[in-house]
Coordinates of N, CA, C and O in Angstrom, one line a residue:
M354 N 24.8 -26.6 1.7 CA 23.6 -25.9 1.6 C 23.8 -24.5 1.6 O 24.6 -23.9 2.4
A355 N 23.1 -23.7 0.7 CA 23.3 -22.3 0.6 C 22.6 -21.6 1.8 O 21.5 -22.0 2.3
K356 N 23.2 -20.6 2.3 CA 22.6 -19.8 3.5 C 21.8 -18.6 2.8 O 22.4 -17.6 2.4
L357 N 20.6 -18.7 2.8 CA 19.7 -17.7 2.3 C 19.1 -16.8 3.4 O 18.8 -17.5 4.5
P358 N 18.8 -15.6 3.2 CA 18.1 -14.9 4.3 C 16.7 -15.4 4.5 O 16.0 -15.9 3.5
H359 N 16.2 -15.3 5.7 CA 14.9 -15.6 6.1 C 13.9 -14.6 5.5 O 14.1 -13.4 5.9
I360 N 13.0 -15.0 4.7 CA 12.0 -14.0 4.3 C 10.6 -14.6 4.4 O 10.3 -15.7 4.2
K361 N 9.6 -13.7 4.9 CA 8.3 -14.1 5.1 C 7.6 -14.1 3.8 O 7.9 -13.3 2.9
L362 N 6.6 -14.8 3.7 CA 5.7 -14.8 2.4 C 5.3 -13.4 2.0 O 5.3 -13.1 0.8
H363 N 4.9 -12.6 3.0 CA 4.4 -11.2 2.7 C 5.5 -10.3 2.0 O 5.1 -9.5 1.3
G364 N 6.8 -10.8 2.3 CA 7.8 -10.0 1.6 C 7.9 -10.1 0.2 O 8.3 -9.2 -0.6
F365 N 7.3 -11.2 -0.4 CA 7.2 -11.3 -1.8 C 6.3 -10.2 -2.5 O 6.4 -9.9 -3.7
R366 N 5.3 -10.0 -1.7 CA 4.4 -8.8 -2.2 C 5.1 -7.5 -2.5 O 5.0 -6.9 -3.5
H367 N 6.0 -7.3 -1.5 CA 6.9 -5.9 -1.8 C 7.8 -6.2 -3.1 O 8.0 -5.3 -3.8
S368 N 8.5 -7.3 -3.0 CA 9.4 -7.5 -4.2 C 8.6 -7.5 -5.5 O 9.2 -7.0 -6.5
H369 N 7.6 -8.2 -5.6 CA 6.8 -8.3 -6.8 C 6.3 -6.9 -7.3 O 6.4 -6.6 -8.4
A370 N 5.9 -6.1 -6.4 CA 5.5 -4.7 -6.7 C 6.7 -3.8 -7.2 O 6.6 -3.2 -8.1
T371 N 7.8 -4.0 -6.6 CA 9.0 -3.3 -6.9 C 9.4 -3.7 -8.3 O 9.8 -2.9 -9.2
Y372 N 9.5 -5.1 -8.5 CA 9.9 -5.6 -9.9 C 8.9 -5.1 -11.0 O 9.4 -4.8 -12.0
L373 N 7.7 -5.3 -10.8 CA 6.7 -4.7 -11.8 C 6.9 -3.3 -12.1 O 6.9 -2.9 -13.2
R374 N 7.1 -2.4 -11.1 CA 7.3 -1.0 -11.3 C 8.7 -0.9 -12.2 O 8.7 0.0 -13.1
N375 N 9.7 -1.7 -11.8 CA 11.1 -1.5 -12.6 C 10.8 -1.9 -14.0 O 11.6 -1.4 -14.9
M376 N 10.0 -2.8 -14.2 CA 9.7 -3.3 -15.7 C 8.8 -2.4 -16.4 O 8.4 -2.6 -17.6
G377 N 8.2 -1.4 -15.8 CA 7.4 -0.5 -16.4 C 5.8 -0.8 -16.3 O 5.0 -0.3 -17.1
Y378 N 5.5 -1.8 -15.5 CA 4.1 -2.3 -15.3 C 3.4 -1.6 -14.1 O 2.6 -2.3 -13.4
E379 N 3.6 -0.4 -13.9 CA 3.2 0.3 -12.6 C 1.7 0.2 -12.5 O 1.0 0.0 -11.4
W380 N 1.0 0.3 -13.7 CA -0.5 0.3 -13.6 C -1.1 -0.9 -13.2 O -2.3 -1.1 -12.8
T381 N -0.4 -2.1 -13.2 CA -0.9 -3.3 -12.9 C -0.8 -3.8 -11.4 O -1.3 -4.7 -10.9
I382 N 0.1 -3.0 -10.7 CA 0.4 -3.4 -9.3 C -0.8 -3.4 -8.5 O -1.0 -4.4 -7.7
S383 N -1.6 -2.3 -8.4 CA -2.7 -2.3 -7.6 C -3.8 -3.4 -7.9 O -4.4 -4.0 -7.1
Q384 N -3.8 -3.7 -9.2 CA -4.8 -4.8 -9.6 C -4.3 -6.2 -9.1 O -5.2 -6.9 -8.6
R385 N -3.0 -6.5 -9.1 CA -2.5 -7.8 -8.8 C -2.5 -7.8 -7.3 O -2.7 -9.0 -6.7
L386 N -2.2 -6.7 -6.6 CA -2.2 -6.8 -5.0 C -3.6 -6.5 -4.4 O -3.8 -6.7 -3.2
G387 N -4.6 -6.0 -5.1 CA -5.9 -5.9 -4.6 C -6.0 -4.6 -3.7 O -6.8 -4.6 -2.9
N388 N -5.2 -3.6 -4.0 CA -5.2 -2.3 -3.3 C -5.5 -1.1 -4.2 O -5.4 -1.4 -5.5
E389 N -5.9 0.0 -3.7 CA -6.0 1.2 -4.3 C -4.6 1.6 -4.9 O -3.7 1.3 -4.2
P390 N -4.5 2.2 -6.1 CA -3.2 2.5 -6.8 C -2.3 3.3 -5.7 O -1.1 3.0 -5.7
K391 N -2.9 4.3 -5.0 CA -2.1 5.1 -4.1 C -1.6 4.3 -3.0 O -0.4 4.4 -2.6
T392 N -2.4 3.4 -2.5 CA -2.1 2.6 -1.4 C -1.0 1.6 -1.8 O 0.0 1.4 -1.1
A393 N -1.2 1.0 -2.9 CA -0.2 0.0 -3.4 C 1.2 0.5 -3.6 O 2.1 0.0 -3.2
S394 N 1.2 1.8 -4.2 CA 2.6 2.3 -4.4 C 3.2 2.9 -3.2 O 4.4 2.7 -3.0
K395 N 2.4 3.4 -2.3 CA 3.0 3.8 -1.0 C 3.4 2.8 -0.1 O 4.4 2.9 0.6
T396 N 2.7 1.6 -0.1 CA 2.9 0.6 0.8 C 4.0 -0.4 0.4 O 4.8 -1.0 1.1
Y397 N 3.8 -0.8 -1.0 CA 4.6 -2.0 -1.4 C 5.9 -1.6 -2.2 O 6.7 -2.6 -2.4
I398 N 5.9 -0.6 -2.9 CA 7.1 -0.3 -3.9 C 8.2 0.3 -3.0 O 8.0 1.2 -2.2
H399 N 9.3 -0.2 -3.0 CA 10.5 0.4 -2.3 C 11.6 0.7 -3.3 O 11.7 0.3 -4.5
A400 N 12.5 1.6 -2.8 CA 13.6 2.0 -3.7 C 14.5 0.7 -4.0 O 14.6 -0.2 -3.2
S401 N 15.1 0.7 -5.1 CA 16.0 -0.5 -5.4 C 17.3 0.0 -6.0 O 17.5 1.2 -6.2
Q402 N 18.3 -0.9 -6.2 CA 19.5 -0.6 -6.7 C 19.3 0.1 -8.1 O 20.0 1.0 -8.4
I403 N 18.3 -0.3 -8.9 CA 18.0 0.3 -10.2 C 17.7 1.7 -10.0 O 18.2 2.6 -10.7
D404 N 16.8 2.1 -8.9 CA 16.5 3.5 -8.7 C 17.7 4.3 -8.4 O 17.9 5.4 -8.9
D405 N 18.6 3.8 -7.6 CA 19.9 4.5 -7.1 C 20.8 4.8 -8.4 O 21.3 5.8 -8.6
E406 N 20.8 3.7 -9.3 CA 21.6 3.9 -10.5 C 21.1 4.9 -11.5 O 21.8 5.7 -12.0
E407 N 19.7 5.0 -11.6 CA 19.1 5.9 -12.4 C 19.3 7.4 -11.8 O 19.6 8.3 -12.6
V408 N 19.2 7.5 -10.5 CA 19.4 8.9 -9.9 C 20.8 9.3 -10.3 O 21.0 10.4 -10.7
A409 N 21.8 8.3 -10.0 CA 23.2 8.7 -10.2 C 23.4 9.1 -11.7 O 24.2 10.1 -11.9
E410 N 22.8 8.3 -12.6 CA 23.1 8.8 -14.0 C 22.4 10.2 -14.3 O 23.0 10.8 -15.1
N411 N 21.2 10.4 -13.9 CA 20.6 11.7 -14.1 C 21.4 12.8 -13.5 O 21.5 14.0 -14.1
I412 N 22.0 12.6 -12.4 CA 22.9 13.7 -11.7 C 24.1 13.9 -12.7 O 24.5 15.0 -12.7
K413 N 24.7 12.8 -13.0 CA 25.9 13.0 -13.9 C 25.6 13.8 -15.2 O 26.3 14.6 -15.7
R414 N 24.4 13.5 -15.7 CA 24.0 14.1 -17.0 C 23.7 15.6 -16.8 O 24.1 16.5 -17.7
K415 N 23.3 15.9 -15.6 CA 22.9 17.4 -15.4 C 24.1 18.2 -14.8 O 24.0 19.4 -14.8
S416 N 25.1 17.5 -14.5 CA 26.3 18.1 -13.9 C 27.2 18.7 -14.9 O 27.4 18.3 -16.0

């Protein structure tokens, strides 16, 4: 049996919001989560590995 980390159902809201943002659907996040746009992005969207890689690439280009 695979050992997976324990995640609460609410954690999927955060993951869903982050994935939507990474796919370019930021405008739909607040509609799907039922929050005001500012609240949804401040509360549910988290930095991801994709964000880190984009920052690193931008720094390389500007150096």
